[in-house]
PDB file of C-alpha atoms in Angstrom:
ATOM      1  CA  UNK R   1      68.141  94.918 119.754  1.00  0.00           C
ATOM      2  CA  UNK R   2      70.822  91.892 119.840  1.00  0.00           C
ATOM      3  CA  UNK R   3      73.096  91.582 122.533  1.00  0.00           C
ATOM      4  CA  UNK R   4      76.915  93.223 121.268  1.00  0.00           C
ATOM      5  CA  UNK R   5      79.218  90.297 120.322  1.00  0.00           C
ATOM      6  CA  UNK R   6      81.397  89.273 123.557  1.00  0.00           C
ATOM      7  CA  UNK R   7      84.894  91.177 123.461  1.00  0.00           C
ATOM      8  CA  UNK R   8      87.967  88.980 123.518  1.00  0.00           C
ATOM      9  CA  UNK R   9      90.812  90.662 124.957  1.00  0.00           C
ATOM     10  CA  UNK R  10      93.824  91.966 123.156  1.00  0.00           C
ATOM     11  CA  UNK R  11      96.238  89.711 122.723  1.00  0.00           C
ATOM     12  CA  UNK R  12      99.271  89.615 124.740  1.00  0.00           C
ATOM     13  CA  UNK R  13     102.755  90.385 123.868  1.00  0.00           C
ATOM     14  CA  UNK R  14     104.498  87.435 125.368  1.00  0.00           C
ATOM     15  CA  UNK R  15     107.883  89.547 125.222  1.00  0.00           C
ATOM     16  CA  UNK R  16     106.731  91.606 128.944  1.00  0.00           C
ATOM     17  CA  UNK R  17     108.575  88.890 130.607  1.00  0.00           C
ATOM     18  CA  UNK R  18     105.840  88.106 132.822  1.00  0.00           C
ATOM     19  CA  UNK R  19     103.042  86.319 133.095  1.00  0.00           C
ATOM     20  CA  UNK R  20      99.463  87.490 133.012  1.00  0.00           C
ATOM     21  CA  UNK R  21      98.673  88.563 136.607  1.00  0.00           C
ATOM     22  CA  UNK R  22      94.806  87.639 136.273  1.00  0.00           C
ATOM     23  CA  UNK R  23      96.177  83.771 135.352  1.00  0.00           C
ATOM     24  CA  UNK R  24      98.308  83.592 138.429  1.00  0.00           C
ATOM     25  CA  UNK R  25      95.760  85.169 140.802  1.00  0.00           C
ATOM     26  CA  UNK R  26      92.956  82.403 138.700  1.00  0.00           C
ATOM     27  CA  UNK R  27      96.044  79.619 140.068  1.00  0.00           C
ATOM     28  CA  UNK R  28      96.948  81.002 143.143  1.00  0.00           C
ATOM     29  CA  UNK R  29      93.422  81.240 144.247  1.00  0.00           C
ATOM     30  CA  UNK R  30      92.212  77.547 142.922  1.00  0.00           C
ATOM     31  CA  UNK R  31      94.856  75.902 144.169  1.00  0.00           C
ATOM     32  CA  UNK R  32      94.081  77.540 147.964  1.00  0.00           C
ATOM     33  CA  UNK R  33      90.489  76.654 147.326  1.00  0.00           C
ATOM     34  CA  UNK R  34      89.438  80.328 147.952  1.00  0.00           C
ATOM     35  CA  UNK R  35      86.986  82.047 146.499  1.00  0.00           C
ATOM     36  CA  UNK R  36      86.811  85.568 144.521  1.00  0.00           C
ATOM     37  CA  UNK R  37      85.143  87.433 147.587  1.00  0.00           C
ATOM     38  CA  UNK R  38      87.916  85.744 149.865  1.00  0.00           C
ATOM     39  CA  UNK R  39      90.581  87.483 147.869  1.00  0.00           C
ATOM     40  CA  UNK R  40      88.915  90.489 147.884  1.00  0.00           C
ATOM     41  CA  UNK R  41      87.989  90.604 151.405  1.00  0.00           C
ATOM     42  CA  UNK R  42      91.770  90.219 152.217  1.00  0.00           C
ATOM     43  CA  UNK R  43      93.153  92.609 149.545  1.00  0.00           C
ATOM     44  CA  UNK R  44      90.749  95.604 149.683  1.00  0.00           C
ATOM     45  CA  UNK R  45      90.281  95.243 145.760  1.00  0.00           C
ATOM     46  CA  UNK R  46      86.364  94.337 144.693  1.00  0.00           C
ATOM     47  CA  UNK R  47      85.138  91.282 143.449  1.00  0.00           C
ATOM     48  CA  UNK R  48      84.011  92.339 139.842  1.00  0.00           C
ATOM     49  CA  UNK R  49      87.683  94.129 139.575  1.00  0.00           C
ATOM     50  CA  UNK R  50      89.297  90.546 140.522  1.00  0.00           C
ATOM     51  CA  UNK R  51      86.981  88.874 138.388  1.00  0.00           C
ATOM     52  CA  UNK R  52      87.739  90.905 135.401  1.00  0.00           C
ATOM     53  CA  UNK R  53      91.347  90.874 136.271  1.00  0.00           C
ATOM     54  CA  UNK R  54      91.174  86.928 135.928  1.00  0.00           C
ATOM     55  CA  UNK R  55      89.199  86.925 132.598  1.00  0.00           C
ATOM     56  CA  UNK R  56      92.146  89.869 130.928  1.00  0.00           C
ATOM     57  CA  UNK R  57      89.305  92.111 131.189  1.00  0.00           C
ATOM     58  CA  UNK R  58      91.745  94.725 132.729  1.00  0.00           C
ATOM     59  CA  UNK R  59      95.116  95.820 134.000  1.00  0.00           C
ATOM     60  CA  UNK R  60      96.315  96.370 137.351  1.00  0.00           C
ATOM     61  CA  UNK R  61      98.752  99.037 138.963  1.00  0.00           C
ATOM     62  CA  UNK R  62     101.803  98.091 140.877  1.00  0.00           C
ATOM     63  CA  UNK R  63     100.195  98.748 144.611  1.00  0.00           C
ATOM     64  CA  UNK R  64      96.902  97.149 143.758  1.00  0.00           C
ATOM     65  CA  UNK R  65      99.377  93.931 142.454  1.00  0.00           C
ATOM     66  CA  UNK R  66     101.389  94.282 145.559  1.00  0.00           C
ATOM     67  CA  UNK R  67      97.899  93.804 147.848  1.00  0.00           C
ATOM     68  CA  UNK R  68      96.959  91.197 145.796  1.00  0.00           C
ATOM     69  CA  UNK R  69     100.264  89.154 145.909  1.00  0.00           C
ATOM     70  CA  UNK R  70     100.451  89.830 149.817  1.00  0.00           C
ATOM     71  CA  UNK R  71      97.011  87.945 150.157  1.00  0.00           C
ATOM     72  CA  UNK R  72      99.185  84.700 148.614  1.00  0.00           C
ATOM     73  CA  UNK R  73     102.189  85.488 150.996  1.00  0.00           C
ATOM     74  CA  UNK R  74     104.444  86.670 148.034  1.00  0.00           C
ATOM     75  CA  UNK R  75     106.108  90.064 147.078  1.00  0.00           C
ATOM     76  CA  UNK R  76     105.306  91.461 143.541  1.00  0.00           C
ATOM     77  CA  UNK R  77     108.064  89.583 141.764  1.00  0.00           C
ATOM     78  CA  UNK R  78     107.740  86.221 143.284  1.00  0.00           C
ATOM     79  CA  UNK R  79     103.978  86.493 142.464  1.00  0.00           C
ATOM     80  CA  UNK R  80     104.973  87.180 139.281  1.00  0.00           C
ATOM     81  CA  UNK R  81     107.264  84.373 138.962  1.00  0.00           C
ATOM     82  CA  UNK R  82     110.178  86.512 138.745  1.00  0.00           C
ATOM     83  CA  UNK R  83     112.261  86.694 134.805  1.00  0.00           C
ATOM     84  CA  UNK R  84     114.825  88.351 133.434  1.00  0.00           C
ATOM     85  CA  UNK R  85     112.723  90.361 131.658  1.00  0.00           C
ATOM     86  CA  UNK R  86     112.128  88.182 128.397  1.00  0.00           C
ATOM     87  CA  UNK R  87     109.723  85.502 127.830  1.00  0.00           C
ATOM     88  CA  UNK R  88     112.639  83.320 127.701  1.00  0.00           C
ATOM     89  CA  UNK R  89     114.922  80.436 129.849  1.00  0.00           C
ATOM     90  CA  UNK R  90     118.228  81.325 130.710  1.00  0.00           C
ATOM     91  CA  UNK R  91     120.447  78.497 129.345  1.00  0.00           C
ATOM     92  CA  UNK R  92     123.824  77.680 131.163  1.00  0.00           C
ATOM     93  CA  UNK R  93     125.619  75.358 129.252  1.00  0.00           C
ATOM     94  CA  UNK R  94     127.817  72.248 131.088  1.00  0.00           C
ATOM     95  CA  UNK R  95     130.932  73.733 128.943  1.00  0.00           C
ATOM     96  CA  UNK R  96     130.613  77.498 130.185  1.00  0.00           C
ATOM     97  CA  UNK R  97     130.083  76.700 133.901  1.00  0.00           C
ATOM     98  CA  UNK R  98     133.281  77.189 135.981  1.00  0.00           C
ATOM     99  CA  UNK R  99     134.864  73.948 137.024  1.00  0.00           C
ATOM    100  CA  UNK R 100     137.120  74.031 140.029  1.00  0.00           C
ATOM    101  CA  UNK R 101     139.499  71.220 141.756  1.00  0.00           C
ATOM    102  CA  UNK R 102     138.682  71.374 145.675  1.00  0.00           C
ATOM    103  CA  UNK R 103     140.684  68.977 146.693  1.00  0.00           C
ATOM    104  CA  UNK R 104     142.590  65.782 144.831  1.00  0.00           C
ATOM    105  CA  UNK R 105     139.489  63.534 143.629  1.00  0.00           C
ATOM    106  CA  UNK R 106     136.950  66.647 144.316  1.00  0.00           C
ATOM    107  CA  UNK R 107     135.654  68.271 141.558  1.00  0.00           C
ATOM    108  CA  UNK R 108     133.287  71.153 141.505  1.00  0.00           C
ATOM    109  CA  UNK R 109     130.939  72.975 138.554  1.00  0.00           C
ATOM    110  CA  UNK R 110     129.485  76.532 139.793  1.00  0.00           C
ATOM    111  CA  UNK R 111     126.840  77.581 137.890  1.00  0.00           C
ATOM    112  CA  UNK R 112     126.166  81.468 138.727  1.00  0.00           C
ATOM    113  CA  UNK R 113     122.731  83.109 138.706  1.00  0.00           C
ATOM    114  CA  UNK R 114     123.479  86.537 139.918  1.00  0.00           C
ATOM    115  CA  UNK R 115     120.445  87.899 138.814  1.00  0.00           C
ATOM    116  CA  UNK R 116     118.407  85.652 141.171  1.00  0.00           C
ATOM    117  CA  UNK R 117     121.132  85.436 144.379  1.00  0.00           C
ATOM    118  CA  UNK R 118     122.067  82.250 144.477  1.00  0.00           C
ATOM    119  CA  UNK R 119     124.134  79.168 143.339  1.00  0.00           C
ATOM    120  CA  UNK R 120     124.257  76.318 142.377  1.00  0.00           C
ATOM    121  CA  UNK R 121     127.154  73.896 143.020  1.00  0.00           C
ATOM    122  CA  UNK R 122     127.729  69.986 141.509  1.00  0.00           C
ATOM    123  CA  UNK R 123     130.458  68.068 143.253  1.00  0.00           C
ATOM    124  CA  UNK R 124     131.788  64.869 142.040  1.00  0.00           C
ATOM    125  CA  UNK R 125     133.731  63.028 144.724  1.00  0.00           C
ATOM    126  CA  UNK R 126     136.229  59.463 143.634  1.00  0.00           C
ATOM    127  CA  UNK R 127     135.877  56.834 146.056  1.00  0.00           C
ATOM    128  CA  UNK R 128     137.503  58.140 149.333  1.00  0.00           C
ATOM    129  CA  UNK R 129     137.743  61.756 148.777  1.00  0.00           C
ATOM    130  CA  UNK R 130     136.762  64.761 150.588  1.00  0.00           C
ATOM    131  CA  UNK R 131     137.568  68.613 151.063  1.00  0.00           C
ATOM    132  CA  UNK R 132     140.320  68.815 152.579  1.00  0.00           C
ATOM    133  CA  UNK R 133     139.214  72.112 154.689  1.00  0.00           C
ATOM    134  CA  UNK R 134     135.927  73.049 156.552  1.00  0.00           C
ATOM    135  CA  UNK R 135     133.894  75.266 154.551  1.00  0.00           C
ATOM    136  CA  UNK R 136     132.457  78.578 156.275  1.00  0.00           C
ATOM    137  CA  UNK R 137     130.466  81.812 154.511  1.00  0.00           C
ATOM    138  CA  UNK R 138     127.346  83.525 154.553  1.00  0.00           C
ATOM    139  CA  UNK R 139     123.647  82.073 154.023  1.00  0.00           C
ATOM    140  CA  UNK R 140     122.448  78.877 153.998  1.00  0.00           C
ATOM    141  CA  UNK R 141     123.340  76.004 151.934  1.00  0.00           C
ATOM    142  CA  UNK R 142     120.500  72.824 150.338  1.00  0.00           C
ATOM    143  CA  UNK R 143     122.840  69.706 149.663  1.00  0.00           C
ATOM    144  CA  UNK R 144     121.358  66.560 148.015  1.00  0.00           C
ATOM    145  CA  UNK R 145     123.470  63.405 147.753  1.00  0.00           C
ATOM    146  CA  UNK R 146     122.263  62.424 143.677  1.00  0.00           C
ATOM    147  CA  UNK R 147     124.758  59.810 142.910  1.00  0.00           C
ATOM    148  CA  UNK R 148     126.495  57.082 145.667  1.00  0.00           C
ATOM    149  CA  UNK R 149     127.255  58.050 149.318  1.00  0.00           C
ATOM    150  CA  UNK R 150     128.480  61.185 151.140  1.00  0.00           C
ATOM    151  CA  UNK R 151     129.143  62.148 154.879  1.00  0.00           C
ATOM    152  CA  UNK R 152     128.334  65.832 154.914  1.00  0.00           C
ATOM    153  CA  UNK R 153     130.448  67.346 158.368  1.00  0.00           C
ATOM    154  CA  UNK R 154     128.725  70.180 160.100  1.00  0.00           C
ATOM    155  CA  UNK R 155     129.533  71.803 163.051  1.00  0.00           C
ATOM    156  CA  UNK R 156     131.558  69.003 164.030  1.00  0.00           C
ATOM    157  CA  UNK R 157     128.882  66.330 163.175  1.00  0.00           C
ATOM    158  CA  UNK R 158     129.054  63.150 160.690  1.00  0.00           C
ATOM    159  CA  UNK R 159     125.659  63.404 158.503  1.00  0.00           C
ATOM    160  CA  UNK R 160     125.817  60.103 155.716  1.00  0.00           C
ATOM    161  CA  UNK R 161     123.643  60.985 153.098  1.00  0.00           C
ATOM    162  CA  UNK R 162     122.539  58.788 150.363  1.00  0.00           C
ATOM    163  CA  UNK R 163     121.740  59.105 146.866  1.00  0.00           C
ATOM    164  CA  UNK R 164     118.389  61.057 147.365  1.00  0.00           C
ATOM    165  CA  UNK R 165     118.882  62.462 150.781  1.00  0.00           C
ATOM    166  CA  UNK R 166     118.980  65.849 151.526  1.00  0.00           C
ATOM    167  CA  UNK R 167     120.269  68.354 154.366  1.00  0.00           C
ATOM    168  CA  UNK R 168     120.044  72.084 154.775  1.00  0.00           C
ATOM    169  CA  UNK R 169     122.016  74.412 156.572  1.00  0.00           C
ATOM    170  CA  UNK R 170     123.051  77.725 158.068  1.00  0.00           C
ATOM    171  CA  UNK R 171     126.594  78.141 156.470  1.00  0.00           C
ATOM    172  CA  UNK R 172     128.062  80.592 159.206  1.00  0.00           C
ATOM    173  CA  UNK R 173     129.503  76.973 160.753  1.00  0.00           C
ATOM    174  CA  UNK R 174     132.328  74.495 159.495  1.00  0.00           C
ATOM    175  CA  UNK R 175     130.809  72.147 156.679  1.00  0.00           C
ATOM    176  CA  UNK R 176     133.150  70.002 155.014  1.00  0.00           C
ATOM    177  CA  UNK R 177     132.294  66.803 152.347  1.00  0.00           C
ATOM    178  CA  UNK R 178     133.966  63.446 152.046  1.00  0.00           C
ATOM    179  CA  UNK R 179     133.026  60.118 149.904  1.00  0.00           C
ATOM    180  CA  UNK R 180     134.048  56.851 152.549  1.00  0.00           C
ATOM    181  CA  UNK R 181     133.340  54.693 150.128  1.00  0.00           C
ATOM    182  CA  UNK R 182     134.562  52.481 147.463  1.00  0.00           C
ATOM    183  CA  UNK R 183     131.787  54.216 145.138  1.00  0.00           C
ATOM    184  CA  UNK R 184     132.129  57.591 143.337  1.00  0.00           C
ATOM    185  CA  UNK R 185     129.679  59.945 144.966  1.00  0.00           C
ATOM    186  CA  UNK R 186     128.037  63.490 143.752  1.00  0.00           C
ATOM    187  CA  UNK R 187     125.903  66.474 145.114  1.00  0.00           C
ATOM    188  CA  UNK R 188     124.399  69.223 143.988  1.00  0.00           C
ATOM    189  CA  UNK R 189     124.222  71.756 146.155  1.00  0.00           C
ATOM    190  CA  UNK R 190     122.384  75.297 146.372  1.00  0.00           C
ATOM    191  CA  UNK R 191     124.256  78.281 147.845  1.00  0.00           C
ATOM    192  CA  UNK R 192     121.936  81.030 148.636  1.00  0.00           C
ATOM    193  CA  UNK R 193     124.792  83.333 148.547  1.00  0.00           C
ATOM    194  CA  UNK R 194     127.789  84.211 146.717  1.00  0.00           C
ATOM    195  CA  UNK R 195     130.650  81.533 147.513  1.00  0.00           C
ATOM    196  CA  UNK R 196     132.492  81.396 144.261  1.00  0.00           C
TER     197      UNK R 196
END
C-alpha cells in the first residue's frame, strides 16, 4: 500500500491580523539558537505539538500561546507582533498630522497612535531657537537629533546632540530644546505617553 500524499495545510486568511504563531515561534527560536526540546522544556508544551505548530500542522489556544510567548520574554500580543486587527499598515499622512508652533522658530508635527500608547513628535528648530518653557509629563521620552545640532536641557543639564545622536529620558523632570547654531536643526522624538 503507498504512503497517503503529504497534507498541505489550509491556507491562511491573511485578514486575522496576525501572523502565523508557528512562523514566529520557527523565528523566535532560530534566531536564539534554541532548539525544539528547549522550547518545550521551558513552556510545558511537547515537542511534536511545537513541531507541528511550526509546520501549520495545528492551532494553538490562548494559554498554551501565552506559555509559549513567555519562553521569548513577550506577552501574547507583542509575540504576535501586535495589529490593529487587519493585515494592513496604518498610514498617517504628513498633511493630517497636527502641526503646532512651540515657540517662534519651533515647529512641531504630532503624529498620534493611540491604539499602541505612544507618540511620536518631529521638531524643526531655525537657527537659534528653542522652547521657550521646560517641558514636564508622564513617561519617558527617545529624542534623536536627525538634521543639524540641538542642546537637549534636562534636569538642569546641557546635552548637545548631533545629527544621529540620541538620548532617552524619564519625563517627570524639566526638558527643554534649543538650536545654538547658525544651522536649522530637527528631532524626532518618541513620547511613550500622551503629551498632545
Amino acid at each position: 500500500m503507498a504512503d497517503p500524499a503529504p497534507t498541505t495545510p489550509p491556507a491562511r486568511d491573511p485578514e486575522l491580523g496576525f501572523p502565523p504563531p508557528g512562523e514566529v515561534l520557527h523565528r523566535l527560536r532560530t534566531q536564539r539558537g534554541m532548539s525544539l526540546r528547549q522550547v518545550a522544556a521551558e513552556c510545558g508544551l511537547s515537542v511534536s505539538f511545537l513541531a507541528a505548530l511550526e509546520r501549520g500542522e495545528t492551532d494553538i489556544a490562548l494559554e498554551r500561546l501565552g506559555r509559549l510567548a513567555k519562553v521569548f520574554d513577550h506577552d501574547v500580543g507583542s509575540f504576535l507582533g501586535f495589529s490593529r486587527g487587519r493585515a494592513t499598515p496604518s498610514l498617517f499622512p504628513r498633511e493630517k498630522q497636527e502641526i503646532l508652533e512651540r515657540a517662534p522658530g519651533v515647529v512641531y508635527r504630532v503624529l498620534r497612535s493611540p491604539e499602541l500608547g505612544y507618540q511620536v513628535v518631529t521638531g524643526d528648530f531655525a537657527p537659534r531657537s528653542g522652547l521657550s518653557e521646560d517641558l514636564q509629563h508622564e513617561g519617558s521620552d527617545l529624542i534623536m537629533a536627525t538634521r543639524g545640532t540641538l542642546v537637549a536641557r534636562y534636569n538642569g543639564r546641557d546635552h548637545e546632540l548631533r545629527a544621529g545622536d540620541c538620548i532617552q529620558w524619564s519625563a517627570g523632570h524639566p526638558h527643554t530644546f534649543r538650536n545654538d547654531t547658525d544651522e536649522p536643526a530637527q528631532m524626532i522624538a518618541v513620547l511613550f505617553s500622551s503629551l498632545y
